[in-house]
mmCIF file of C-alpha atoms in Angstrom:
data_model
loop_
_atom_site.group_PDB
_atom_site.id
_atom_site.type_symbol
_atom_site.label_atom_id
_atom_site.label_comp_id
_atom_site.label_asym_id
_atom_site.label_seq_id
_atom_site.Cartn_x
_atom_site.Cartn_y
_atom_site.Cartn_z
ATOM 1 C CA MET A 1 -14.271 -27.916 11.062
ATOM 2 C CA ARG A 2 -10.874 -28.261 9.528
ATOM 3 C CA ILE A 3 -9.590 -25.518 7.254
ATOM 4 C CA SER A 4 -7.065 -26.581 4.642
ATOM 5 C CA THR A 5 -3.709 -24.925 4.096
ATOM 6 C CA LYS A 6 -5.153 -23.222 1.022
ATOM 7 C CA GLY A 7 -7.963 -21.691 3.081
ATOM 8 C CA ARG A 8 -5.627 -20.508 5.858
ATOM 9 C CA TYR A 9 -3.201 -18.981 3.372
ATOM 10 C CA ALA A 10 -6.019 -17.241 1.494
ATOM 11 C CA LEU A 11 -7.206 -15.693 4.769
ATOM 12 C CA ARG A 12 -3.669 -14.648 5.677
ATOM 13 C CA LEU A 13 -3.135 -13.130 2.207
ATOM 14 C CA MET A 14 -6.385 -11.170 2.444
ATOM 15 C CA LEU A 15 -5.555 -10.038 5.992
ATOM 16 C CA ASP A 16 -2.107 -8.874 4.962
ATOM 17 C CA LEU A 17 -3.501 -6.917 2.026
ATOM 18 C CA ALA A 18 -6.148 -5.381 4.292
ATOM 19 C CA GLU A 19 -3.543 -4.341 6.862
ATOM 20 C CA HIS A 20 -1.359 -2.767 4.172
ATOM 21 C CA GLN A 21 -4.081 -1.266 2.003
ATOM 22 C CA GLY A 22 -2.717 2.220 2.658
ATOM 23 C CA ASP A 23 0.532 1.176 0.952
ATOM 24 C CA GLY A 24 -1.135 0.850 -2.455
ATOM 25 C CA CYS A 25 -0.442 -2.342 -4.349
ATOM 26 C CA VAL A 26 1.487 -4.982 -2.428
ATOM 27 C CA SER A 27 3.726 -7.585 -4.044
ATOM 28 C CA LEU A 28 3.328 -11.280 -3.315
ATOM 29 C CA LYS A 29 6.998 -11.336 -2.347
ATOM 30 C CA ASP A 30 6.300 -8.869 0.479
ATOM 31 C CA VAL A 31 3.246 -10.822 1.638
ATOM 32 C CA ALA A 32 5.193 -14.088 1.509
ATOM 33 C CA GLN A 33 7.968 -12.639 3.670
ATOM 34 C CA ARG A 34 5.632 -11.068 6.230
ATOM 35 C CA GLN A 35 3.353 -14.111 6.486
ATOM 36 C CA ASP A 36 6.097 -16.748 6.132
ATOM 37 C CA ILE A 37 4.309 -18.374 3.203
ATOM 38 C CA SER A 38 5.805 -19.675 -0.017
ATOM 39 C CA LYS A 39 5.379 -17.136 -2.826
ATOM 40 C CA LYS A 40 4.661 -19.989 -5.221
ATOM 41 C CA TYR A 41 1.778 -21.108 -3.026
ATOM 42 C CA LEU A 42 0.355 -17.580 -2.990
ATOM 43 C CA GLU A 43 0.617 -17.465 -6.784
ATOM 44 C CA GLN A 44 -1.726 -20.470 -6.895
ATOM 45 C CA ILE A 45 -4.326 -18.799 -4.649
ATOM 46 C CA VAL A 46 -4.342 -15.322 -6.248
ATOM 47 C CA PRO A 47 -6.083 -16.288 -9.532
ATOM 48 C CA THR A 48 -9.044 -17.730 -7.622
ATOM 49 C CA LEU A 49 -9.384 -14.597 -5.506
ATOM 50 C CA SER A 50 -8.916 -12.329 -8.540
ATOM 51 C CA ARG A 51 -11.535 -14.111 -10.661
ATOM 52 C CA ALA A 52 -14.024 -13.731 -7.819
ATOM 53 C CA GLY A 53 -13.397 -9.983 -7.727
ATOM 54 C CA PHE A 54 -11.717 -10.001 -4.294
ATOM 55 C CA LEU A 55 -8.384 -8.648 -5.563
ATOM 56 C CA LEU A 56 -7.298 -6.019 -8.040
ATOM 57 C CA THR A 57 -4.068 -6.445 -9.972
ATOM 58 C CA ASN A 58 -1.672 -3.690 -10.959
ATOM 59 C CA ARG A 59 0.758 -4.863 -13.585
ATOM 60 C CA GLY A 60 3.951 -3.102 -14.544
ATOM 61 C CA TYR A 61 7.017 -1.925 -12.675
ATOM 62 C CA GLN A 62 5.176 -1.264 -9.408
ATOM 63 C CA GLY A 63 2.922 -4.282 -9.861
ATOM 64 C CA GLY A 64 1.124 -5.957 -7.051
ATOM 65 C CA TYR A 65 -2.265 -6.632 -5.539
ATOM 66 C CA ARG A 66 -4.779 -4.838 -3.398
ATOM 67 C CA LEU A 67 -8.267 -5.503 -2.105
ATOM 68 C CA ALA A 68 -11.073 -4.676 -4.504
ATOM 69 C CA ARG A 69 -13.252 -3.435 -1.614
ATOM 70 C CA ARG A 70 -12.923 -2.357 2.013
ATOM 71 C CA PRO A 71 -11.949 -5.018 4.612
ATOM 72 C CA GLU A 72 -15.423 -4.717 6.161
ATOM 73 C CA ASP A 73 -16.932 -5.983 2.901
ATOM 74 C CA TYR A 74 -15.260 -9.404 3.058
ATOM 75 C CA THR A 75 -16.352 -12.155 5.403
ATOM 76 C CA ALA A 76 -14.307 -15.146 6.473
ATOM 77 C CA ARG A 77 -17.096 -17.351 5.106
ATOM 78 C CA ASP A 78 -16.817 -15.838 1.615
ATOM 79 C CA ILE A 79 -13.047 -16.276 1.503
ATOM 80 C CA LEU A 80 -13.153 -19.829 2.830
ATOM 81 C CA ARG A 81 -16.045 -20.877 0.597
ATOM 82 C CA LEU A 82 -14.148 -19.588 -2.406
ATOM 83 C CA THR A 83 -10.952 -21.455 -1.550
ATOM 84 C CA GLU A 84 -12.359 -24.476 0.269
ATOM 85 C CA GLY A 85 -15.456 -25.120 -1.804
ATOM 86 C CA SER A 86 -17.754 -26.286 0.968
ATOM 87 C CA LEU A 87 -17.278 -25.657 4.653
ATOM 88 C CA ALA A 88 -19.219 -28.790 5.548
ATOM 89 C CA PRO A 89 -17.493 -31.008 8.116
ATOM 90 C CA VAL A 90 -18.537 -34.075 6.124
ATOM 91 C CA ALA A 91 -18.982 -34.440 2.382
ATOM 92 C CA CYS A 92 -22.544 -35.753 2.707
ATOM 93 C CA LEU A 93 -23.862 -32.337 3.702
ATOM 94 C CA ASP A 94 -23.921 -30.954 0.199
ATOM 95 C CA CYS A 95 -27.185 -32.553 -0.835
ATOM 96 C CA GLU A 96 -27.019 -31.256 -4.411
ATOM 97 C CA VAL A 97 -23.959 -33.343 -5.192
ATOM 98 C CA ASN A 98 -24.586 -36.090 -2.654
ATOM 99 C CA THR A 99 -24.083 -39.429 -4.363
ATOM 100 C CA CYS A 100 -23.579 -41.456 -1.195
ATOM 101 C CA PRO A 101 -26.424 -44.011 -1.040
ATOM 102 C CA ARG A 102 -25.900 -44.499 2.708
ATOM 103 C CA SER A 103 -26.525 -40.844 3.602
ATOM 104 C CA ALA A 104 -30.291 -41.411 3.775
ATOM 105 C CA ASN A 105 -29.666 -43.859 6.638
ATOM 106 C CA CYS A 106 -27.090 -41.731 8.452
ATOM 107 C CA PRO A 107 -28.502 -40.983 11.925
ATOM 108 C CA THR A 108 -26.055 -38.123 12.620
ATOM 109 C CA LEU A 109 -26.547 -36.279 9.314
ATOM 110 C CA PRO A 110 -29.117 -33.816 10.767
ATOM 111 C CA LEU A 111 -26.678 -33.007 13.588
ATOM 112 C CA TRP A 112 -23.885 -32.259 11.106
ATOM 113 C CA GLN A 113 -26.237 -30.191 8.940
ATOM 114 C CA GLY A 114 -27.210 -28.111 11.973
ATOM 115 C CA LEU A 115 -23.564 -27.663 12.945
ATOM 116 C CA ASP A 116 -22.746 -26.618 9.395
ATOM 117 C CA ARG A 117 -25.455 -23.920 9.515
ATOM 118 C CA VAL A 118 -24.088 -22.603 12.825
ATOM 119 C CA ILE A 119 -20.545 -22.417 11.426
ATOM 120 C CA GLU A 120 -21.771 -20.759 8.218
ATOM 121 C CA ASP A 121 -23.793 -18.178 10.183
ATOM 122 C CA TYR A 122 -20.865 -17.391 12.467
ATOM 123 C CA LEU A 123 -18.359 -16.993 9.635
ATOM 124 C CA ALA A 124 -20.809 -14.841 7.684
ATOM 125 C CA GLY A 125 -20.551 -12.272 10.469
ATOM 126 C CA VAL A 126 -16.747 -12.224 10.721
ATOM 127 C CA THR A 127 -15.174 -9.628 8.428
ATOM 128 C CA LEU A 128 -11.527 -9.094 7.541
ATOM 129 C CA GLN A 129 -11.628 -5.966 9.685
ATOM 130 C CA ASP A 130 -12.800 -8.068 12.669
ATOM 131 C CA LEU A 131 -9.877 -10.448 12.132
ATOM 132 C CA ILE A 132 -7.420 -7.552 11.895
ATOM 133 C CA ASP A 133 -8.765 -6.075 15.144
ATOM 134 C CA ARG A 134 -8.559 -9.438 16.861
ATOM 135 C CA GLN A 135 -5.041 -10.000 15.601
ATOM 136 C CA ARG A 136 -3.979 -6.622 16.994
ATOM 137 C CA GLU A 137 -5.526 -7.461 20.378
ATOM 138 C CA HIS A 138 -3.432 -10.629 20.494
ATOM 139 C CA SER A 139 -0.248 -9.168 19.016
ATOM 140 C CA GLY A 140 1.838 -10.420 21.943
ATOM 141 C CA ASP A 141 0.391 -13.911 21.692
ATOM 142 C CA ASP A 142 1.190 -16.539 19.100
ATOM 143 C CA TYR A 143 -2.112 -15.882 17.346
ATOM 144 C CA VAL A 144 -1.927 -17.260 13.833
ATOM 145 C CA ILE A 145 -4.673 -18.178 11.424
#
């Protein structure tokens, strides 16, 4: 499975906010500097996360963002589904919007559908808190999402 830049940055934004949740609201400028991500790119991701109720916004002089819930309440699957759309390795897996006439004759489609379910199940069990813990375990390594 390949995660797009948007998906990786959304995960990194959510992780950064989770790690700094004790600081109150965090500005995108601070997140951009800590995560080495363009602030403009973060500004494109934030509305999607806010509309879904993942982030709370504090406007005004001390404006910024914070998580709407605890880090344990967010799964990697939820964040990636929101930013990526589908996590399917091939577009044919989403049967509801499948317009490919050749998919009925695709001999490997059941294999990909099974793989997609395994990935979905795994990511459903990985919370932001799990990712934070794992990142701390590998703090000396070049462990980057």
